[in-house]
Coordinates of C-alpha atoms in Angstrom, one line a residue:
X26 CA 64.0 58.3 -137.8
X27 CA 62.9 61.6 -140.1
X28 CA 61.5 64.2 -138.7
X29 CA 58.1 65.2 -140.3
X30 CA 57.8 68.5 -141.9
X31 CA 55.5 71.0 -141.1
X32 CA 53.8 70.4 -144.9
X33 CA 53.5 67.0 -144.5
X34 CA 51.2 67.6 -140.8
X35 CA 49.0 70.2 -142.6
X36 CA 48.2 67.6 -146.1
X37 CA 47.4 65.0 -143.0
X38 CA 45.3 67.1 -141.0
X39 CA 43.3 68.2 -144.7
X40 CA 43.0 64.5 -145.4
X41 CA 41.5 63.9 -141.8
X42 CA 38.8 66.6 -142.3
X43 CA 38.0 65.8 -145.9
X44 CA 37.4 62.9 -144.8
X45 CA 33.4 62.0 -144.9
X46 CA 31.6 62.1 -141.2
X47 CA 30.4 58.2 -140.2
X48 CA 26.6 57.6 -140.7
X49 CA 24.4 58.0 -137.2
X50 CA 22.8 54.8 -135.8
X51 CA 19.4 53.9 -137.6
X52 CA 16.5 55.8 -134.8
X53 CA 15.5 52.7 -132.7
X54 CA 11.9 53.8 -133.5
X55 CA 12.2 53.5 -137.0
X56 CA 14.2 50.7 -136.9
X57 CA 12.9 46.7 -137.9
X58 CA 12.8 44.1 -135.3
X59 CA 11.2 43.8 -131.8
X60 CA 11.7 46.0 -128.6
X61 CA 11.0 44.7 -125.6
X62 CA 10.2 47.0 -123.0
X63 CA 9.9 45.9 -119.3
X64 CA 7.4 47.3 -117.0
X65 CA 8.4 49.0 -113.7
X66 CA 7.6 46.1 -110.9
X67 CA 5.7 47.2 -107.9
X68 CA 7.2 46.2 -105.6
X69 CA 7.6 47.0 -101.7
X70 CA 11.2 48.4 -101.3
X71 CA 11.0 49.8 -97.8
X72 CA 9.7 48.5 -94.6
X73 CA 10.6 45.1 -94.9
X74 CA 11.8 42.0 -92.4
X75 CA 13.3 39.2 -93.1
X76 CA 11.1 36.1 -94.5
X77 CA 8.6 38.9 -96.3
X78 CA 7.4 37.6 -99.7
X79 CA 5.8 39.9 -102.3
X80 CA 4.6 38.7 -105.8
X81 CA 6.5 39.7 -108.8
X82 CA 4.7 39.6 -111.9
X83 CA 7.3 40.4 -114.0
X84 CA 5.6 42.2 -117.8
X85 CA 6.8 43.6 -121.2
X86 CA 5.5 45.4 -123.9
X87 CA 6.9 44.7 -127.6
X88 CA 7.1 48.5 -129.0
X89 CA 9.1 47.2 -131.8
X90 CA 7.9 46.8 -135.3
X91 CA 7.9 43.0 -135.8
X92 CA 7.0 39.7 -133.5
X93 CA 9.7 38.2 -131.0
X94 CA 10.2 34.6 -131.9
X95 CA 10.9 33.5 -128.1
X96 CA 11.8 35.6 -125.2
X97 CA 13.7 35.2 -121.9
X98 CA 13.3 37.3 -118.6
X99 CA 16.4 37.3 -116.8
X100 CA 16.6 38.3 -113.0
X101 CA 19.7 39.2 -110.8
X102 CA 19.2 39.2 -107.3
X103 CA 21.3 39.9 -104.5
X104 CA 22.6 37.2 -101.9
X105 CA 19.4 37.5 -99.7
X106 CA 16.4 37.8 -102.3
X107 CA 15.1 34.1 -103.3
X108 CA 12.2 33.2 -105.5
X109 CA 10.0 30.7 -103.8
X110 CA 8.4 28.7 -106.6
X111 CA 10.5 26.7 -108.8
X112 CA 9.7 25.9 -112.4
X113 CA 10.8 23.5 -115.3
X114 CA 11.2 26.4 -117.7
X115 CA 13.9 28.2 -115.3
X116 CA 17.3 28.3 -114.0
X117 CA 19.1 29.9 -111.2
X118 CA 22.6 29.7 -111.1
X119 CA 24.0 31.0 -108.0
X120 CA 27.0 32.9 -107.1
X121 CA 28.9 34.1 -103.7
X122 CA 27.2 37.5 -103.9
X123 CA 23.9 37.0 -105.9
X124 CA 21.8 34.6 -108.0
X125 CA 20.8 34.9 -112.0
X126 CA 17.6 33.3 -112.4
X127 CA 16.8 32.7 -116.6
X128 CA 13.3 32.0 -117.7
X129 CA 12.7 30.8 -121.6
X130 CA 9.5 31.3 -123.2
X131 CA 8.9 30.2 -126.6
X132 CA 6.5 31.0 -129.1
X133 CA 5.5 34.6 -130.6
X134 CA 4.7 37.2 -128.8
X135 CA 3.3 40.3 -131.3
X136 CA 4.7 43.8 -131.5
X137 CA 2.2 46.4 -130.0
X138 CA 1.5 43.7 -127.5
X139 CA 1.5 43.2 -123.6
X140 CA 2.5 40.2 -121.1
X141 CA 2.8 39.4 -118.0
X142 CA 3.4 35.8 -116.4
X143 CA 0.7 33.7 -116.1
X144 CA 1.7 32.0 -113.0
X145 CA 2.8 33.4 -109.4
X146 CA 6.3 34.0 -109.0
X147 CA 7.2 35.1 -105.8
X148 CA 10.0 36.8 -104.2
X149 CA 11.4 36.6 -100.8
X150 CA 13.5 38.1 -97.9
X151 CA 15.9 35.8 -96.7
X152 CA 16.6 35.6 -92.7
X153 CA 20.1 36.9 -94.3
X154 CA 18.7 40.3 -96.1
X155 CA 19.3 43.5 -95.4
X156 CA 20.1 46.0 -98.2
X157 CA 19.2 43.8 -101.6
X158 CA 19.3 45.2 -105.4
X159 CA 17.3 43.4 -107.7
X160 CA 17.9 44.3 -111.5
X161 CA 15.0 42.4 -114.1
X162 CA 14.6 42.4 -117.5
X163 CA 12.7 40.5 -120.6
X164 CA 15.0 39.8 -123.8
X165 CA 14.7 38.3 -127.3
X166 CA 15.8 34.5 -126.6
X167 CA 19.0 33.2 -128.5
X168 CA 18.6 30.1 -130.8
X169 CA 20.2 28.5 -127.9
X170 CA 17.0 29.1 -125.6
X171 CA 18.1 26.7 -123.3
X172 CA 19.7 28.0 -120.2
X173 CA 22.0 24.9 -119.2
X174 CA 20.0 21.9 -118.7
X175 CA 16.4 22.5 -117.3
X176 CA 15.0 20.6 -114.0
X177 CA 12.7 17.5 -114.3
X178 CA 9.4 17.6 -113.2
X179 CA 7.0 20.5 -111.9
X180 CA 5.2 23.1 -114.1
X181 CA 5.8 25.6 -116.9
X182 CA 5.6 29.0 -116.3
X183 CA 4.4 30.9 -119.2
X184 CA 3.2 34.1 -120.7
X185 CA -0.2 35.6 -121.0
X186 CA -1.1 38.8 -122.5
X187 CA -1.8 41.6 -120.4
X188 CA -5.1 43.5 -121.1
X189 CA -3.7 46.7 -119.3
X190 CA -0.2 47.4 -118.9
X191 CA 1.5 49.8 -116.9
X192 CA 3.9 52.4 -118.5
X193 CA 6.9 50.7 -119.8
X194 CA 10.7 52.5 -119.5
X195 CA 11.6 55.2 -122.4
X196 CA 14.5 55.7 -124.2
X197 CA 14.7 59.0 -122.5
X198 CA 15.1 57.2 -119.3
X199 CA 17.4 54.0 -119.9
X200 CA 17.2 51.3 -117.4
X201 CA 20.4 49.8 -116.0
X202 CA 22.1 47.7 -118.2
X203 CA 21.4 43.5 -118.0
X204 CA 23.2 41.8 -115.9
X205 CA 27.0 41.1 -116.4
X206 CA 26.3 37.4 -117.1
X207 CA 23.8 38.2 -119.5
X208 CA 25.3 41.4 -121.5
X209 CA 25.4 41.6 -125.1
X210 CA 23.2 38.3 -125.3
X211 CA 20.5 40.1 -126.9
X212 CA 21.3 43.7 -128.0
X213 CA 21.7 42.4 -131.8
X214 CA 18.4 41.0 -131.5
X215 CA 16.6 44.3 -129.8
X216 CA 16.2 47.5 -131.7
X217 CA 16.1 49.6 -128.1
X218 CA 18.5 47.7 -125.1
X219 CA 18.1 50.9 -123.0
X220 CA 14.7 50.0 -122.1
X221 CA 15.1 46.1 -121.3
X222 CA 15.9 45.9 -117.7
X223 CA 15.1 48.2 -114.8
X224 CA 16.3 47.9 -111.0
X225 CA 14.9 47.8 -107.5
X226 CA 16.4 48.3 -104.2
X227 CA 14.9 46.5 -101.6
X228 CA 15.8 47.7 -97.6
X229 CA 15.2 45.3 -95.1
X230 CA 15.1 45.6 -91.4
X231 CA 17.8 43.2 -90.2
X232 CA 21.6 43.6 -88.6
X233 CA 24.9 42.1 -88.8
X234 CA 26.4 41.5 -85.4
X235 CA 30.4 42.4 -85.9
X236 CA 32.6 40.9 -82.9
X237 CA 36.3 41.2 -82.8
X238 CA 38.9 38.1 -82.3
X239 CA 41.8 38.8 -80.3
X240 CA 44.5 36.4 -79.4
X241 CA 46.9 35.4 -76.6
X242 CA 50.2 34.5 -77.1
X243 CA 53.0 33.4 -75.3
X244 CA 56.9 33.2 -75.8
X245 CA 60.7 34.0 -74.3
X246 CA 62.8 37.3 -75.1
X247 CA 64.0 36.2 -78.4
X248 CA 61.5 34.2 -79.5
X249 CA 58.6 35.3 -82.9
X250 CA 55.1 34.2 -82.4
X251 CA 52.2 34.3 -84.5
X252 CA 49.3 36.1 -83.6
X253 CA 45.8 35.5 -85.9
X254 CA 43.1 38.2 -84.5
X255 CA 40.5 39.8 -86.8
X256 CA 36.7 39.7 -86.9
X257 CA 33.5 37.5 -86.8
X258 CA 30.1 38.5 -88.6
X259 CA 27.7 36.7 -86.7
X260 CA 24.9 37.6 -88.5
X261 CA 22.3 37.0 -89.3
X262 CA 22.8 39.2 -92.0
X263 CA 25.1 39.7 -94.5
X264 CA 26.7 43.5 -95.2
X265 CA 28.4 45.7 -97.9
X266 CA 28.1 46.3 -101.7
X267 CA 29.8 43.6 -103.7
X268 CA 29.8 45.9 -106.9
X269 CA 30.7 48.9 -104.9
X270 CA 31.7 52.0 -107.5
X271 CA 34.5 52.5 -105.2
X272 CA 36.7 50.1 -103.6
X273 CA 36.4 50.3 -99.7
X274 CA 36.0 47.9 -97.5
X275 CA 33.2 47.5 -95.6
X276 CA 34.9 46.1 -92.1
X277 CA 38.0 47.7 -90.8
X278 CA 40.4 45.9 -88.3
X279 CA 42.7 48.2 -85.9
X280 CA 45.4 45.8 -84.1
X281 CA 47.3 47.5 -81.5
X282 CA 50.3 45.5 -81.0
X283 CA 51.5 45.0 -77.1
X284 CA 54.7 46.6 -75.4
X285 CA 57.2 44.3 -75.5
X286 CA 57.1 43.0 -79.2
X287 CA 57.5 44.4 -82.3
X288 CA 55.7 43.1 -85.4
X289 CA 58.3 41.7 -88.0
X290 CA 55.6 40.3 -90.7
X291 CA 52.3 41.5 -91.5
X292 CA 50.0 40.1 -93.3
X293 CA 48.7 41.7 -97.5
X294 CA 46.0 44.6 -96.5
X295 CA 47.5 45.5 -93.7
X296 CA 48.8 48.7 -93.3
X297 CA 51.0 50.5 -90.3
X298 CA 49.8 54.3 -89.1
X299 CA 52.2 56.5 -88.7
X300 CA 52.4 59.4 -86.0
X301 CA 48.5 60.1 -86.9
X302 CA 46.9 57.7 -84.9
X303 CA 43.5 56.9 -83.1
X304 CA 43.2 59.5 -79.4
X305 CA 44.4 57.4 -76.0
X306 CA 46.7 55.0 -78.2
X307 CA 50.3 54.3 -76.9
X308 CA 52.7 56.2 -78.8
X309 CA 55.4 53.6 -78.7
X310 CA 53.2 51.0 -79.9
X311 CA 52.5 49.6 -83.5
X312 CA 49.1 49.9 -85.0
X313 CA 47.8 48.5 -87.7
X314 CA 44.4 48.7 -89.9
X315 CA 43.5 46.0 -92.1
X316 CA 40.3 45.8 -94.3
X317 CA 38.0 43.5 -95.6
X318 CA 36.5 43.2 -99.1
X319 CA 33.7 45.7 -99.8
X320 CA 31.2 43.1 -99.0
X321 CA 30.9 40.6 -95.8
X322 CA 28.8 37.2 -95.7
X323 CA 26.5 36.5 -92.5
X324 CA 28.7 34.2 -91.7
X325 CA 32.4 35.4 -92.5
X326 CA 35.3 34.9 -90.1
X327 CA 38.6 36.9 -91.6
X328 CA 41.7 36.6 -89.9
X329 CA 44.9 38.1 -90.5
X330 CA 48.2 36.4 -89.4
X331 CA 50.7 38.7 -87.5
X332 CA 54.5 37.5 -86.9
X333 CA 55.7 39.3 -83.2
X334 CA 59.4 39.6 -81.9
X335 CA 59.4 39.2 -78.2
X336 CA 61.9 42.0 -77.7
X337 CA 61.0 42.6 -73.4
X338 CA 59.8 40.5 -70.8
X339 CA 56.2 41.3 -70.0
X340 CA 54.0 38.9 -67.5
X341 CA 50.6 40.4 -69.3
X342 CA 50.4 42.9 -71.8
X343 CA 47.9 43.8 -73.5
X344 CA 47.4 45.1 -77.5
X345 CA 43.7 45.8 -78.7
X346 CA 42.1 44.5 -81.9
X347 CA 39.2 46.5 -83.0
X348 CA 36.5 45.7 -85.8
X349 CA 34.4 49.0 -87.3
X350 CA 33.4 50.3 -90.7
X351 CA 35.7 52.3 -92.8
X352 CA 37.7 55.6 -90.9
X353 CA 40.2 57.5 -92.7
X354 CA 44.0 57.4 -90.5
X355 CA 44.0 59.1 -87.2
X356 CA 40.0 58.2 -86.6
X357 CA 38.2 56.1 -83.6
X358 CA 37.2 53.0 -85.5
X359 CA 33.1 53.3 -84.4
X360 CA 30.3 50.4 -84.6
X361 CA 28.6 49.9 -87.9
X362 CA 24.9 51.6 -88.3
X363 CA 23.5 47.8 -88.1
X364 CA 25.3 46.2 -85.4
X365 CA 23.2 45.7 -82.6
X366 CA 26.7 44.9 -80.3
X367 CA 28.9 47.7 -79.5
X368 CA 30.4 45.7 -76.3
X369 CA 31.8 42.8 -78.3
X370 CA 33.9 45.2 -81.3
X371 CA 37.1 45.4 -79.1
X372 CA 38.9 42.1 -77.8
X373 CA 42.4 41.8 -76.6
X374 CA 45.9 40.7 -77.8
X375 CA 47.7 39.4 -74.9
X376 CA 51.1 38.3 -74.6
X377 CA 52.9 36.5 -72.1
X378 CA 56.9 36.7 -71.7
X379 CA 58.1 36.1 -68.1
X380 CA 58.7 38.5 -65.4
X381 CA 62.9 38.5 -66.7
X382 CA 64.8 37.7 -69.5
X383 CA 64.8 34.3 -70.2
X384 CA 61.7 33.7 -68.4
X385 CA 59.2 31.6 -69.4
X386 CA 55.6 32.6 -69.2
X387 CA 52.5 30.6 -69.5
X388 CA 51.9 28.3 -72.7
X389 CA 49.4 29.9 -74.4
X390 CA 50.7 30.5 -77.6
X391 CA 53.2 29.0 -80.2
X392 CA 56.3 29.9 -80.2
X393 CA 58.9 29.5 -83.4
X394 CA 61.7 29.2 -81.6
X395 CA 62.9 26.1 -79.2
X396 CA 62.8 25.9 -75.2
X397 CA 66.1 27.4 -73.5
X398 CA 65.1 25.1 -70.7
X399 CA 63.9 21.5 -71.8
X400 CA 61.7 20.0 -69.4
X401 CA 62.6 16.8 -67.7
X402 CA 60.7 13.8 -66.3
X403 CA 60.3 13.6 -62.4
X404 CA 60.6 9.7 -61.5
X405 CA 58.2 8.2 -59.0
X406 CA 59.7 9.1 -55.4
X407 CA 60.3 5.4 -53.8
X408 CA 59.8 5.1 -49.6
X409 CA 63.5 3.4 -49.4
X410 CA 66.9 4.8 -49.0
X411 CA 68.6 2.2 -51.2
X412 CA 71.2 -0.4 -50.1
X413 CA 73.7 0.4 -47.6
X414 CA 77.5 0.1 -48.2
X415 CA 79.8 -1.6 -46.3
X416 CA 80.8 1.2 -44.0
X417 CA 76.7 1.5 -43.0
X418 CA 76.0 4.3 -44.9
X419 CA 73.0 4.2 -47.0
X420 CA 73.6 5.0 -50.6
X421 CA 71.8 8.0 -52.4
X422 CA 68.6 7.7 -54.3
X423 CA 68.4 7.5 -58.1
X424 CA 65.2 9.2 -57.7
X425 CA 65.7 12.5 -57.1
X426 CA 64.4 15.0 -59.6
X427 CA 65.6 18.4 -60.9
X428 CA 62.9 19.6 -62.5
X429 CA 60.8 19.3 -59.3
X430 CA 63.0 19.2 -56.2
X431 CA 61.4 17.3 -53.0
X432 CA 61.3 20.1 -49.9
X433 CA 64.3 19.4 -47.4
X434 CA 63.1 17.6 -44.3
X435 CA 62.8 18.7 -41.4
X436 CA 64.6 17.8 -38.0
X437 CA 62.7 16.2 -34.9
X438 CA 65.5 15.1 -33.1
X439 CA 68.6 16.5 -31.0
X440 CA 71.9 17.5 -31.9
X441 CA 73.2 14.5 -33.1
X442 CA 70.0 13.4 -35.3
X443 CA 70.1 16.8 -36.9
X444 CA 73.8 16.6 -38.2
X445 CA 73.3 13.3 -39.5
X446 CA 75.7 11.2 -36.9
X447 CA 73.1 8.4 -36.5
X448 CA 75.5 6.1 -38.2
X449 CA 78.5 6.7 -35.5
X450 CA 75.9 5.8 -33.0
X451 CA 75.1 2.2 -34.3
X452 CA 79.0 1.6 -34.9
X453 CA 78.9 2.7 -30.6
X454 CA 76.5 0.2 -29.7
X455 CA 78.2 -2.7 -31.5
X456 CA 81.3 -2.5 -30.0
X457 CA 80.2 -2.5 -26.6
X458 CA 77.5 -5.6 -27.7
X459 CA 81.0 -7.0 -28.6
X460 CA 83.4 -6.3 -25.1
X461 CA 80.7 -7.1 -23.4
X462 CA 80.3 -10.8 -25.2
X463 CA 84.4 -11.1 -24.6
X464 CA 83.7 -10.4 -21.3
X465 CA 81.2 -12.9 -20.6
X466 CA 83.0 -15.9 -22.1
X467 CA 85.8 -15.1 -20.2
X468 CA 84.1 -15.9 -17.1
X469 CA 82.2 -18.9 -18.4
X470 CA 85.7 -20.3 -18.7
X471 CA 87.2 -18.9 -15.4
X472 CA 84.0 -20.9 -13.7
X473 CA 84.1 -24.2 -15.5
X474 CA 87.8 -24.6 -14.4

């Protein structure tokens, strides 16, 4: 490739600013076409509980030049805002985080002219609420006005126009932009966006109850468990920023792995500290943090799955799993601002390995690896001794069981009962029972002569 002369750079550059400056935008103001201008709401933003309902008569003024042939107010609410009415003319599509609800109004509606709705529309805390956005705004309506397919039955809400009006937004003060399902809908349509939508936050009085969920696990020297601990939200409300400008998560989990295993596998968003660590923690031991998204549902359960190596025997020791809001490395993970529970952050990760190597401890866990020992079946224990052989010994019992060994018994007799002679004894008596029968017919035959 040929280098470019120093002539050639200087003709470009001269093109460049010869070139003539792009035309400014046309001034919304003097532009054609309608501008729909939303009114601030007033609503109650601080102060609330859950189940609180306001009414929101959601208004406009057209400061454009000509009429709006249709319009659509469009509402984004966080997870626990709800309207309560419901009408034919609207549409709520719901989402993990928030709700969209669309509302189509058809019909003309003149420039230099106010509205407002002309039926209640009202909006509630859920039993879930705590810190809610809502972001509102009217809109010229597409030629698809339609927002999917509307419900059956019930009313039509509708428009009226508004003898008074409050103050609508300026173009020196934009709103927020519409919401991200909604964007670029209607910007071709409206000679001002800036001033479509505005945005509320709402503060409700409510707390999220953040417990911790340990685990006990139990294995041989040798062996790799898995360990699931993490945390619970148990409500009743939900927590965090879904749209949060920067990505930290709102619930942090500290696992403290126990002495005598080592963690081999970790699960994604888990991350080991190094020599900066939380104060009173074991220096030899692994710790981990692990976060959460940047928003938590009321009714979340996140685990994370850890693989442990069972390198020591250890009857009970004990790791620590703790559940907190965000802390930079080396910081005491502390209770979030709305959990009412401190006592119920921290929970324990116990593991169980025997008192030796090779020992088993108790099963309270899974283990990867098979049993060094495998168990056997004790047989019923039977009252008899089994059948004797010829020489008077009884012969020994097929019941007898290693895995659980009967106690030896214990001697009540003398000597000879204690060494187990009983047999010579019986051999004793039935010889004499037999000289003594040889003796006797003997003299039966002496007498009859």
């Amino acid at each position: 490739m040929r280098p470019i002369s120093l002539p050639a750079v200087t003709g470009l550059l001269a093109l460049a600013l010869a070139a003539p400056a792009p035309a400014h935008a046309a001034d919304p103001a003097s532009a054609a076409g309608p501008d729909l201008a939303v009114h601030e709401l007033p609503l109650r933003t601080t102060g609330l509980k859950p189940g609180d309902r306001q009414s929101a008569l959601f208004a406009f003024t057209n400061r454009g030049t000509v009429a709006a042939n249709g319009v659509q107010l469009v509402v984004k609410g966080t997870r626990g805002l709800e309207f309560v009415e419901r009408y034919r003319n609207c549409r709520t599509v719901a989402g993990t985080w928030d709700a969209v609800t669309t509302c189509t109004f058809p019909g003309s509606y003149e420039a230099g002219a106010s509205y407002r709705l002309s039926g209640p529309l009202t909006l509630r805390a859920a039993e879930r609420a705590q810190d809610e956005e809502l972001v509102y705004g009217f809109h010229p309506a597409p030629a698809t006005a339609a927002f999917g397919q509307e419900p059956t039955g019930g009313t039509t809400l509708g428009l009226a126009a508004a003898a008074t009006a409050a103050e609508p937004a300026t173009a020196a003060a934009p709103a927020p932009a519409a919401p991200a399902a909604q964007s670029g809908r209607f910007s071709a349509d409206d000679t001002d966006p800036g001033n479509n939508t505005r945005r509320a936050r709402l503060r409700v009085a409510n707390t999220a109850d953040f417990a911790a969920v340990g685990a006990t696990v139990a294995g041989r020297v040798g062996d790799t468990v898995r360990a699931e601990v993490g945390y619970r939200n148990r409500g009743p409300a939900w927590a965090g920023s879904p749209d949060a400008p920067k990505p930290v998560p709102y619930a942090l989990v500290e696992v403290v792995v126990p002495r005598g295993a080592r963690a081999v596998a970790t699960p994604p968003g888990c991350t080991e500290l190094g020599a900066v660590r939380p104060p009173g923690t074991d220096p030899k031991a692994q710790v981990f943090r692990c976060g959460s998204r940047t928003a938590v549902r009321e009714d979340e359960v996140r685990t994370f799955a850890f693989t442990l190596k069972i390198e020591q025997a250890q009857a009970d020791s004990a790791g620590r799993v703790s559940v907190g809001p965000y802390e930079t490395d080396g910081n005491p993970l502390r209770s979030h601002t709305t959990d009412p529970k401190g006592d119920n952050n921290t929970s324990a990760l116990v593991l169980h390995s025997g008192t030796g190597p090779g020992s088993p401890g108790p099963s309270t866990g899974p283990s990867t690896s098979p049993s060094a020992h495998p168990s056997t079946t004790p047989s019923k224990p039977t009252a008899s001794t089994g059948p004797t052989t010829g020489t008077g010994t009884p012969a020994p019992s097929a019941s007898a069981s290693s895995a659980a060994p009967a106690p030896a018994p214990t001697a009540t007799g003398g000597g000879l009962a204690a060494t187990g002679s009983g047999a010579g004894l019986l051999a004793l008596v039935a010889a004499l029972a037999v000289a003594c029968g040889l003796a006797l017919h003997r003299a039966v035959r002496r007498t009859g002569r």
